[in-house]
Each structure stands twice: as C-alpha cells, then as structure tokens.
Amino acid sequence: MMASQTLKEKFVELQSKQTPQNSRPKIQRVPYYRRRMSNLGKHYTPKLLSIGPIHHDRSDLKLGEKYKLKWAAEYIENTALNPEELHQKIADNIDELKGRFSDDVLTLTGKSLEGFHSLEEKLSWMLFVDGCSLLYLLEKGHMKIKVGQLVLVMMDVLLLENQLPYEVLKLLWKNNESELIKCMMSFPNYLRNIPGESQSDNNMEGEGEHSVSIITNESQSETPTHLLDLQHKVILTTSKSKGKILKWTSLKKNEFKPITYRGIEDLRAVGIRLKTSATRRPTDVDFTAGWFTAKLTIPVIYVNNLAASNLLNLIAYEMCPDFDNDCGICSYVALMDSLIDHPEDVKVLRSKGILCTVWSDEEVASLFNIIGTDLVINIFNYFEVQVKLSDHYFNKYKSWIALGFRTYFNNPWTVIAFLAAFTALALTFIQTWFTVHPASK
C-alpha cells in the first residue's frame, strides 16, 4: 500500500512538471555543461552586481548591494512615489512573481531567511530593491561610479542568472508601459558612452522600431520575459529587406551537398569575396554568385569582453529547456564558427571590416571555436545561404574561373602585365593577318 501511494505521488509530480503551452521560460541557472566549457563560467557570473535571487547572498557582491540601495533610493526620490506603496505592489503579486523563477532557485533562496520571516517576505523586498535600482539604470541615471565598475554593471545586468521578471519592472515603473519598453530597448545603446566599449554602428539606430510595435501593440504574450529576452527579440528582428527563407522541401533530390569548407580561406580559394551588410543584424547574412564573382555578405561583429559575455548569455538563454525559440543566436554563432577555423580567418575578417576587436586573432578564433561547440541550432536558419554556398563551392567551372582570377588578377601589376601581353598578342595577330592578306591596290 505504501509503495502504491509512493508511485501515485510520483505520477502527480510528473504531471506537475508539464509545461503549459505558450508559457514563459523561467529565470534559471545556466546549465552546468555550458559553465564547464573551457573557463567560460566567468561569463555567466556577476562581477559586481546581483540582480534577483540567484546570486543575492554572495559575500563578494556586498559592494553591489550598497550601490543598489543608493540607486533604488534615488529612483524613488526622482519619481516622487511612495516606497511603501511600491513595495506593497510587489508583495501583493509575490505568488505570481515566484512562478517566474525555477524551483531550485526558490529552494536555494529559502535556505537563508536571515532578517525575514518567510521566503515571500525576503523575495518581495529583494525584487523591490533590485527592481527600483534596475529602473534607475535603465533611465541612465548618474551612477557616480568608476568607468571600470560601470562596464561591470552593464555586463552584470545582461547575465541570464541576473534577470528580473518584466512584471516587476512594470509594477514599479512610474510612466506608461510603452515608455518602459523604450527605456529597456535603448539600454544597450548606453554602452556607446563607455570608453573602450563604445563600438557602435549608426545603422543600428532606429532598427528596433518594428519590435517596439510588436511588443506594445500585440497580445500580452508578446511582452518580454525580462531585459535579456527583449534584447534577444530586437537582435533577431528580421529586416524589411530580408528575403524569404528557402525551405528544404523546395530543393530537388541530392541538390544540397554537405558543407566541407574549413574557414574563410577555403571560400576565398573558390573566388568568394566578403562584404559587410547594411546592418548589424545576425539575420542579414546573404550570398550572391555569378560566373566571375561571388559575394558573402556578413554583418559587422564586435568582439570584446562585454560582447563575449552578452553573446554567451544569449546562447544560454536560447538553450533553456523551457524556452521554445528558433535558436537564432545559436545558429548565427554556428555559422560564424564554420567561417572561423584559424587565426588567419580572423585576420581576413578584420581586413574586410567585418570583425572589429582589440583581441588577438588567436583569442577570437579560440572564442568562436569553443562557444560553437554543442550548440542547439535550427537547420533552416541560413539554409538558403548554405545552399548557395554549397552550389558555388562544388561547381568546378566557377571554381576554376575564380582560381584564375585570384591567381592572375589579384593586384594591379598582374592586370597590367596581362593587358600588355594581350595587346602584344593582338598586334601580332593583326600584323600577321595583313601579311597573309595584304590590302588590294
């Protein structure tokens, strides 16, 4: 009887783990197997600031706690809102907000309740302070900290394990919801004002307007889960000029051959040139080919400590087991990993203005080779590009023509030599013709 009862309890537990359709992914830890990959764990861990419960009780982040209290107080003062009333909004909705975190996160948070009577009380205070301080950051408040610490704050706020539910920010926000969305979307642009991390592209300005309309005008399910989720949505918004994706079913049998190239140098060997795309969207990758030229268009990518951290956390977010998504970032990284096999490939991308970094070529190549391991990708992302690349790569005639052009026309001197030889040959032919066929008198 006891065994039967235990089995029933297990079935109840099993059914409770079912994920409702169209549910939001919960805020959770980065999977262990991603953390242990070649010292990448440091990119998932906050350096100065803990946001939310996962890293809240870490003793090495006490300085960040002082900053958060100061920023939260300044946010409340600037908004002229009553702090008790703001906190009560969180407390009244704490049961719903608890559901935004994974069970193991809540269990760990409840193990230490020093200064609080319950998990709900601790969590409501934590979300209140962290939410107000984050809103102060989103409003670009004057944080009065050193530039080096500011960079750490920017990195920490975009960590997967440092996210706050969007509902928390909405409850604490002073204006209408559309203004909150705009503040959240403009936050990455704040990085442009940080010395050493200010690489930017004017073509990115205004590109998120389409995403704003989707998020603010459509159903509630379209609102972001948190700040990192909103960034994910904006980055993967397809440009208006983007063409239709080629479906697998539209291919003839045996038309698509597996990709066997190993980096940019292999592609250049068959005459493929590189060009920067008009935007920095990962979706704006394209390939065009003719008989004499072929062009692979790739968006500009910046590689620095902040960008690496952000990219790794977007990958980790896409790989959360309860996040139903198109794996756009993972697919993009897999594509870049296929193009970057050696430091020489990085050098070529830098020379074409596609890759901007102060890192060494070896460091960049190593980064993409490591993070490109064990990714969950969507084979239909960049499928059209891969098909066209495959067709050109395996076309012997185009490869021969491209090899000839690259060998004999890769600099002005070879072109001049060819033209001189061609002119001499043409004059010799003309002279011979008139010798054999003299003009009649």
Short mmCIF file of C-alpha atoms in Angstrom, two decimals:
data_model
loop_
_atom_site.label_atom_id
_atom_site.label_comp_id
_atom_site.label_asym_id
_atom_site.label_seq_id
_atom_site.Cartn_x
_atom_site.Cartn_y
_atom_site.Cartn_z
CA MET A 1 0.00 0.00 0.00
CA MET A 2 2.86 2.32 0.88
CA ALA A 3 4.65 1.52 -2.39
CA SER A 4 1.44 2.17 -4.35
CA GLN A 5 0.96 5.52 -2.61
CA THR A 6 4.56 6.47 -3.38
CA LEU A 7 4.03 5.62 -7.04
CA LYS A 8 0.91 7.80 -7.14
CA GLU A 9 2.89 10.67 -5.69
CA LYS A 10 5.48 10.23 -8.41
CA PHE A 11 2.78 10.41 -11.09
CA VAL A 12 1.44 13.60 -9.50
CA GLU A 13 4.95 15.06 -9.52
CA LEU A 14 5.40 14.00 -13.14
CA GLN A 15 2.20 15.73 -14.24
CA SER A 16 3.12 18.87 -12.29
CA LYS A 17 6.27 19.21 -14.40
CA GLN A 18 4.33 19.60 -17.64
CA THR A 19 4.98 22.96 -19.28
CA PRO A 20 1.81 24.79 -20.34
CA GLN A 21 1.64 25.77 -23.99
CA ASN A 22 2.98 29.28 -24.77
CA SER A 23 4.32 29.63 -21.21
CA ARG A 24 7.24 31.95 -20.48
CA PRO A 25 10.66 30.48 -19.74
CA LYS A 26 11.54 30.73 -16.07
CA ILE A 27 14.57 32.57 -14.73
CA GLN A 28 17.07 29.82 -14.04
CA ARG A 29 20.72 28.88 -13.79
CA VAL A 30 22.95 28.34 -16.81
CA PRO A 31 23.27 24.59 -17.46
CA TYR A 32 26.36 23.07 -15.88
CA TYR A 33 27.75 21.70 -19.16
CA ARG A 34 27.86 25.24 -20.58
CA ARG A 35 29.60 26.59 -17.48
CA ARG A 36 32.36 23.99 -17.51
CA MET A 37 33.41 24.65 -21.12
CA SER A 38 37.00 25.96 -21.20
CA ASN A 39 36.71 28.51 -18.41
CA LEU A 40 33.53 30.10 -19.76
CA GLY A 41 31.85 30.08 -16.36
CA LYS A 42 33.19 33.56 -15.62
CA HIS A 43 30.98 34.99 -18.38
CA TYR A 44 27.82 33.78 -16.60
CA THR A 45 28.72 35.07 -13.13
CA PRO A 46 28.20 38.67 -11.90
CA LYS A 47 31.34 40.61 -11.03
CA LEU A 48 29.81 43.47 -9.05
CA LEU A 49 26.02 43.38 -9.01
CA SER A 50 23.50 40.68 -8.19
CA ILE A 51 20.01 41.15 -9.62
CA GLY A 52 17.35 38.76 -8.38
CA PRO A 53 17.72 35.78 -6.05
CA ILE A 54 20.31 33.51 -7.73
CA HIS A 55 23.43 35.39 -6.57
CA HIS A 56 21.81 37.51 -3.86
CA ASP A 57 23.60 36.04 -0.83
CA ARG A 58 27.14 36.04 -2.25
CA SER A 59 29.55 37.74 0.14
CA ASP A 60 31.79 39.04 -2.67
CA LEU A 61 28.93 41.17 -4.05
CA LYS A 62 28.31 43.25 -0.91
CA LEU A 63 29.58 46.42 -2.60
CA GLY A 64 26.94 45.95 -5.26
CA GLU A 65 24.27 45.76 -2.55
CA LYS A 66 25.29 49.22 -1.34
CA TYR A 67 25.08 50.59 -4.88
CA LYS A 68 21.64 49.07 -5.40
CA LEU A 69 20.22 50.64 -2.24
CA LYS A 70 21.55 54.04 -3.30
CA TRP A 71 20.17 53.75 -6.85
CA ALA A 72 16.80 52.47 -5.62
CA ALA A 73 16.52 55.41 -3.21
CA GLU A 74 17.35 57.88 -5.98
CA TYR A 75 14.82 56.28 -8.34
CA ILE A 76 12.07 56.55 -5.73
CA GLU A 77 13.04 60.14 -4.92
CA ASN A 78 13.04 61.14 -8.61
CA THR A 79 9.63 59.60 -9.20
CA ALA A 80 8.03 61.07 -6.06
CA LEU A 81 6.37 57.70 -5.45
CA ASN A 82 5.66 56.28 -2.00
CA PRO A 83 8.20 53.48 -1.28
CA GLU A 84 5.77 51.56 0.96
CA GLU A 85 3.13 51.57 -1.76
CA LEU A 86 5.64 50.40 -4.36
CA HIS A 87 6.77 47.55 -2.13
CA GLN A 88 3.16 46.60 -1.46
CA LYS A 89 2.60 46.20 -5.21
CA ILE A 90 5.33 43.57 -5.26
CA ALA A 91 4.09 41.89 -2.08
CA ASP A 92 0.52 41.68 -3.42
CA ASN A 93 1.76 39.87 -6.54
CA ILE A 94 4.50 37.77 -4.96
CA ASP A 95 2.82 34.42 -5.66
CA GLU A 96 2.67 35.18 -9.38
CA LEU A 97 6.23 36.54 -9.37
CA LYS A 98 7.54 33.43 -7.61
CA GLY A 99 6.28 31.43 -10.56
CA ARG A 100 8.73 33.29 -12.82
CA PHE A 101 11.69 31.55 -11.15
CA SER A 102 12.68 27.89 -11.36
CA ASP A 103 12.01 25.69 -8.32
CA ASP A 104 15.69 25.16 -7.48
CA VAL A 105 16.27 28.93 -7.39
CA LEU A 106 13.41 29.40 -4.91
CA THR A 107 14.60 26.48 -2.80
CA LEU A 108 18.10 27.91 -2.55
CA THR A 109 16.75 31.39 -1.74
CA GLY A 110 14.61 29.99 1.08
CA LYS A 111 17.57 28.33 2.82
CA SER A 112 18.74 31.63 4.29
CA LEU A 113 15.99 33.87 5.69
CA GLU A 114 18.11 35.99 7.99
CA GLY A 115 16.19 39.18 8.77
CA PHE A 116 12.96 37.88 7.19
CA HIS A 117 10.04 35.75 8.39
CA SER A 118 9.36 33.91 5.14
CA LEU A 119 10.57 33.32 1.60
CA GLU A 120 7.81 35.57 0.29
CA GLU A 121 8.90 38.45 2.51
CA LYS A 122 12.56 38.07 1.52
CA LEU A 123 11.75 37.77 -2.17
CA SER A 124 9.36 40.73 -2.21
CA TRP A 125 11.95 43.02 -0.59
CA MET A 126 14.68 41.76 -2.91
CA LEU A 127 12.57 42.31 -6.04
CA PHE A 128 11.52 45.75 -4.79
CA VAL A 129 15.09 47.00 -4.25
CA ASP A 130 16.56 45.30 -7.32
CA GLY A 131 13.67 46.45 -9.49
CA CYS A 132 13.96 50.10 -8.47
CA SER A 133 17.74 50.10 -8.90
CA LEU A 134 17.44 48.47 -12.34
CA LEU A 135 14.88 51.05 -13.43
CA TYR A 136 17.31 53.75 -12.32
CA LEU A 137 19.95 52.17 -14.57
CA LEU A 138 17.52 51.88 -17.48
CA GLU A 139 16.76 55.58 -17.15
CA LYS A 140 20.51 56.22 -17.45
CA GLY A 141 20.72 57.78 -14.04
CA HIS A 142 24.04 59.22 -12.86
CA MET A 143 25.50 56.23 -11.01
CA LYS A 144 28.59 58.01 -9.65
CA ILE A 145 30.92 55.05 -10.03
CA LYS A 146 34.21 54.49 -11.84
CA VAL A 147 34.23 53.67 -15.55
CA GLY A 148 35.65 50.21 -14.88
CA GLN A 149 32.82 49.47 -12.46
CA LEU A 150 30.29 50.85 -14.94
CA VAL A 151 31.41 48.29 -17.52
CA LEU A 152 30.96 45.53 -14.94
CA VAL A 153 27.45 46.79 -14.14
CA MET A 154 26.49 46.74 -17.82
CA MET A 155 27.79 43.18 -18.15
CA ASP A 156 26.07 42.01 -14.96
CA VAL A 157 22.65 43.41 -15.89
CA LEU A 158 22.57 41.32 -19.09
CA LEU A 159 23.51 38.00 -17.48
CA LEU A 160 20.93 35.21 -17.73
CA GLU A 161 21.21 34.49 -14.00
CA ASN A 162 20.76 38.19 -13.18
CA GLN A 163 17.36 38.80 -14.74
CA LEU A 164 14.21 40.22 -13.16
CA PRO A 165 10.71 39.36 -14.40
CA TYR A 166 9.29 42.04 -16.66
CA GLU A 167 6.23 42.17 -14.38
CA VAL A 168 8.41 43.51 -11.54
CA LEU A 169 9.61 46.42 -13.64
CA LYS A 170 6.07 47.08 -14.85
CA LEU A 171 4.73 47.24 -11.29
CA LEU A 172 7.44 49.67 -10.19
CA TRP A 173 7.52 51.84 -13.32
CA LYS A 174 6.35 55.44 -12.99
CA ASN A 175 5.04 56.03 -16.55
CA ASN A 176 3.11 54.08 -19.20
CA GLU A 177 4.30 50.69 -20.37
CA SER A 178 5.44 51.82 -23.82
CA GLU A 179 7.92 54.20 -22.19
CA LEU A 180 9.30 51.32 -20.13
CA ILE A 181 9.80 49.22 -23.26
CA LYS A 182 11.63 52.09 -24.97
CA CYS A 183 13.94 52.50 -21.96
CA MET A 184 14.70 48.80 -21.99
CA MET A 185 15.37 48.80 -25.71
CA SER A 186 17.67 51.82 -25.59
CA PHE A 187 19.72 50.35 -22.74
CA PRO A 188 22.33 48.62 -24.99
CA ASN A 189 22.99 52.00 -26.67
CA TYR A 190 24.17 53.24 -23.28
CA LEU A 191 27.27 51.13 -23.84
CA ARG A 192 28.36 53.58 -26.54
CA ASN A 193 29.16 56.11 -23.83
CA ILE A 194 31.57 53.77 -22.06
CA PRO A 195 35.23 54.33 -23.06
CA GLY A 196 36.76 51.20 -24.54
CA GLU A 197 33.37 49.59 -25.12
CA SER A 198 31.87 52.22 -27.39
CA GLN A 199 31.99 50.46 -30.73
CA SER A 200 28.73 51.15 -32.44
CA ASP A 201 27.07 51.32 -35.78
CA ASN A 202 24.74 54.11 -36.75
CA ASN A 203 22.83 51.68 -38.92
CA MET A 204 21.52 50.03 -35.77
CA GLU A 205 19.78 53.19 -34.63
CA GLY A 206 16.06 53.02 -35.10
CA GLU A 207 16.12 49.38 -36.21
CA GLY A 208 14.15 48.32 -33.17
CA GLU A 209 11.04 50.33 -34.01
CA HIS A 210 9.38 47.33 -35.61
CA SER A 211 9.99 45.32 -32.44
CA VAL A 212 8.51 48.07 -30.28
CA SER A 213 5.25 47.95 -32.22
CA ILE A 214 5.09 44.17 -31.86
CA ILE A 215 5.71 44.26 -28.13
CA THR A 216 3.43 47.15 -27.23
CA ASN A 217 0.54 46.59 -29.61
CA GLU A 218 0.12 42.82 -29.73
CA SER A 219 -1.10 40.41 -27.10
CA GLN A 220 0.35 40.10 -23.63
CA SER A 221 2.30 37.02 -24.72
CA GLU A 222 4.46 39.29 -26.88
CA THR A 223 5.73 41.34 -23.95
CA PRO A 224 9.30 40.48 -22.94
CA THR A 225 10.09 37.98 -20.22
CA HIS A 226 12.96 40.14 -18.96
CA LEU A 227 15.66 42.52 -20.23
CA LEU A 228 17.78 39.81 -21.87
CA ASP A 229 14.69 38.42 -23.59
CA LEU A 230 13.88 41.84 -25.04
CA GLN A 231 17.41 42.18 -26.36
CA HIS A 232 17.03 38.73 -27.94
CA LYS A 233 13.80 39.79 -29.66
CA VAL A 234 15.30 43.01 -31.03
CA ILE A 235 18.52 41.42 -32.29
CA LEU A 236 16.63 38.76 -34.23
CA THR A 237 14.03 41.09 -35.74
CA THR A 238 14.24 40.44 -39.47
CA SER A 239 14.98 43.44 -41.67
CA LYS A 240 12.26 44.59 -44.04
CA SER A 241 14.56 43.89 -46.98
CA LYS A 242 15.20 40.31 -45.93
CA GLY A 243 14.10 37.76 -48.49
CA LYS A 244 12.12 34.60 -47.92
CA ILE A 245 13.81 31.59 -46.42
CA LEU A 246 14.37 28.70 -48.80
CA LYS A 247 12.57 25.64 -47.46
CA TRP A 248 14.01 22.14 -47.52
CA THR A 249 11.02 20.87 -49.48
CA SER A 250 11.76 23.28 -52.33
CA LEU A 251 15.04 21.52 -53.12
CA LYS A 252 15.42 18.80 -55.67
CA LYS A 253 16.75 15.45 -54.57
CA ASN A 254 20.53 15.46 -53.98
CA GLU A 255 20.65 19.18 -54.81
CA PHE A 256 22.16 20.13 -51.47
CA LYS A 257 25.66 18.86 -50.68
CA PRO A 258 27.14 18.95 -47.18
CA ILE A 259 29.41 21.88 -46.38
CA THR A 260 33.06 20.78 -46.24
CA TYR A 261 34.90 24.10 -46.27
CA ARG A 262 37.12 24.90 -43.33
CA GLY A 263 37.08 28.63 -42.80
CA ILE A 264 37.23 31.83 -44.79
CA GLU A 265 40.43 30.90 -46.63
CA ASP A 266 38.74 27.90 -48.27
CA LEU A 267 35.93 30.15 -49.50
CA ARG A 268 38.31 32.75 -50.86
CA ALA A 269 40.12 29.99 -52.75
CA VAL A 270 36.98 29.46 -54.85
CA GLY A 271 36.55 33.16 -55.51
CA ILE A 272 34.13 34.18 -52.77
CA ARG A 273 34.56 37.80 -51.68
CA LEU A 274 33.47 39.21 -48.33
CA LYS A 275 31.40 42.33 -47.74
CA THR A 276 29.78 43.97 -44.72
CA SER A 277 25.98 44.04 -44.67
CA ALA A 278 23.99 47.25 -44.30
CA THR A 279 23.01 46.44 -40.69
CA ARG A 280 24.42 44.56 -37.73
CA ARG A 281 21.54 42.11 -37.54
CA PRO A 282 22.60 38.43 -37.43
CA THR A 283 19.69 37.73 -39.80
CA ASP A 284 21.27 39.86 -42.54
CA VAL A 285 23.63 37.25 -43.96
CA ASP A 286 23.42 36.76 -47.72
CA PHE A 287 25.27 35.12 -50.60
CA THR A 288 25.16 36.06 -54.28
CA ALA A 289 27.11 34.45 -57.10
CA GLY A 290 27.70 34.90 -60.82
CA TRP A 291 30.11 33.30 -63.27
CA PHE A 292 33.03 35.53 -62.41
CA THR A 293 32.33 36.75 -58.88
CA ALA A 294 30.67 35.55 -55.69
CA LYS A 295 29.94 37.62 -52.60
CA LEU A 296 29.20 36.63 -49.00
CA THR A 297 27.62 39.49 -47.04
CA ILE A 298 28.03 39.37 -43.26
CA PRO A 299 27.02 41.91 -40.58
CA VAL A 300 29.74 43.63 -38.60
CA ILE A 301 30.51 41.94 -35.29
CA TYR A 302 32.39 43.47 -32.36
CA VAL A 303 34.38 41.19 -30.09
CA ASN A 304 35.35 42.40 -26.61
CA ASN A 305 34.76 41.25 -23.05
CA LEU A 306 31.28 42.75 -22.90
CA ALA A 307 30.22 41.38 -26.29
CA ALA A 308 31.55 37.91 -25.47
CA SER A 309 29.65 37.84 -22.18
CA ASN A 310 26.45 39.05 -23.81
CA LEU A 311 26.71 36.54 -26.67
CA LEU A 312 27.30 33.62 -24.32
CA ASN A 313 24.31 34.56 -22.17
CA LEU A 314 22.04 34.88 -25.21
CA ILE A 315 23.17 31.39 -26.24
CA ALA A 316 22.49 30.04 -22.74
CA TYR A 317 19.05 31.66 -22.80
CA GLU A 318 18.15 30.03 -26.11
CA MET A 319 19.23 26.66 -24.73
CA CYS A 320 16.98 26.82 -21.66
CA PRO A 321 14.82 23.68 -21.80
CA ASP A 322 11.56 25.59 -21.27
CA PHE A 323 12.27 28.28 -23.90
CA ASP A 324 10.57 27.48 -27.20
CA ASN A 325 12.52 29.52 -29.76
CA ASP A 326 14.06 29.49 -33.23
CA CYS A 327 17.68 29.22 -31.98
CA GLY A 328 18.62 32.30 -33.99
CA ILE A 329 21.68 33.28 -31.95
CA CYS A 330 22.97 29.70 -31.72
CA SER A 331 22.55 29.28 -35.48
CA TYR A 332 24.40 32.54 -36.12
CA VAL A 333 27.31 31.52 -33.86
CA ALA A 334 27.45 28.12 -35.59
CA LEU A 335 27.66 29.89 -38.95
CA MET A 336 30.48 32.15 -37.73
CA ASP A 337 32.26 29.14 -36.26
CA SER A 338 32.16 27.48 -39.69
CA LEU A 339 33.82 30.58 -41.16
CA ILE A 340 36.44 30.98 -38.42
CA ASP A 341 38.69 27.95 -38.14
CA HIS A 342 42.12 29.55 -37.78
CA PRO A 343 43.56 32.92 -36.73
CA GLU A 344 44.16 33.62 -40.43
CA ASP A 345 40.38 33.62 -40.95
CA VAL A 346 40.01 36.27 -38.24
CA LYS A 347 42.70 38.36 -39.92
CA VAL A 348 40.76 38.30 -43.20
CA LEU A 349 37.51 39.29 -41.48
CA ARG A 350 39.29 42.17 -39.75
CA SER A 351 40.81 43.38 -43.01
CA LYS A 352 37.33 43.47 -44.57
CA GLY A 353 35.88 45.45 -41.67
CA ILE A 354 33.53 42.61 -40.70
CA LEU A 355 35.15 41.85 -37.36
CA CYS A 356 36.24 44.66 -35.03
CA THR A 357 38.27 43.79 -31.96
CA VAL A 358 41.31 44.63 -29.86
CA TRP A 359 41.78 40.94 -29.09
CA SER A 360 44.44 38.91 -30.85
CA ASP A 361 43.41 36.79 -33.85
CA GLU A 362 44.20 33.67 -31.83
CA GLU A 363 41.89 34.74 -28.99
CA VAL A 364 38.97 35.46 -31.33
CA ALA A 365 39.38 32.18 -33.22
CA SER A 366 39.55 30.27 -29.94
CA LEU A 367 36.41 32.00 -28.64
CA PHE A 368 34.25 31.02 -31.62
CA ASN A 369 35.69 27.50 -31.77
CA ILE A 370 34.81 26.98 -28.10
CA ILE A 371 31.36 28.57 -27.95
CA GLY A 372 30.43 26.91 -31.24
CA THR A 373 30.61 23.50 -29.54
CA ASP A 374 27.45 21.57 -28.59
CA LEU A 375 25.03 24.22 -29.84
CA VAL A 376 21.36 23.56 -30.49
CA ILE A 377 20.68 25.06 -33.92
CA ASN A 378 17.83 25.35 -36.40
CA ILE A 379 18.99 23.92 -39.74
CA PHE A 380 16.61 26.22 -41.61
CA ASN A 381 18.31 29.36 -40.28
CA TYR A 382 20.74 30.50 -43.00
CA PHE A 383 19.63 27.49 -45.04
CA GLU A 384 19.36 29.50 -48.26
CA VAL A 385 22.85 30.88 -47.73
CA GLN A 386 24.24 27.41 -47.08
CA VAL A 387 22.59 26.03 -50.22
CA LYS A 388 24.05 28.78 -52.40
CA LEU A 389 27.47 28.40 -50.79
CA SER A 390 27.35 24.67 -51.36
CA ASP A 391 26.35 25.09 -55.01
CA HIS A 392 29.19 27.51 -55.69
CA TYR A 393 31.77 25.58 -53.67
CA PHE A 394 31.15 22.34 -55.57
CA ASN A 395 30.88 23.97 -59.03
CA LYS A 396 34.22 23.11 -60.67
CA TYR A 397 33.88 25.55 -63.56
CA LYS A 398 33.18 28.51 -61.30
CA SER A 399 35.99 27.43 -59.00
CA TRP A 400 38.46 27.24 -61.91
CA ILE A 401 37.43 30.67 -63.19
CA ALA A 402 37.67 32.10 -59.68
CA LEU A 403 41.09 30.50 -59.17
CA GLY A 404 42.29 32.02 -62.43
CA PHE A 405 41.06 35.47 -61.48
CA ARG A 406 42.58 35.20 -58.00
CA THR A 407 45.93 33.99 -59.36
CA TYR A 408 46.36 36.37 -62.26
CA PHE A 409 44.25 39.39 -61.36
CA ASN A 410 44.77 39.79 -57.64
CA ASN A 411 46.80 43.02 -57.94
CA PRO A 412 47.25 45.89 -60.42
CA TRP A 413 50.63 44.67 -61.68
CA THR A 414 49.31 41.31 -62.86
CA VAL A 415 46.42 43.08 -64.55
CA ILE A 416 48.83 45.47 -66.32
CA ALA A 417 51.03 42.54 -67.36
CA PHE A 418 48.00 40.69 -68.73
CA LEU A 419 46.80 43.71 -70.68
CA ALA A 420 50.30 44.27 -72.09
CA ALA A 421 50.59 40.64 -73.14
CA PHE A 422 47.09 40.68 -74.63
CA THR A 423 47.82 43.89 -76.54
CA ALA A 424 51.09 42.47 -77.89
CA LEU A 425 49.33 39.28 -78.94
CA ALA A 426 46.55 41.23 -80.63
CA LEU A 427 49.02 43.43 -82.53
CA THR A 428 50.97 40.35 -83.61
CA PHE A 429 47.76 38.75 -84.86
CA ILE A 430 46.80 41.89 -86.79
CA GLN A 431 50.28 42.15 -88.33
CA THR A 432 50.20 38.50 -89.36
CA TRP A 433 46.72 38.90 -90.85
CA PHE A 434 47.75 41.81 -93.05
CA THR A 435 50.92 39.98 -94.06
CA VAL A 436 48.90 36.98 -95.28
CA HIS A 437 46.06 39.10 -96.63
CA PRO A 438 47.62 42.33 -97.91
CA ALA A 439 45.24 45.09 -98.83
CA SER A 440 44.44 45.12 -102.57
CA LYS A 441 45.76 48.06 -104.56
#
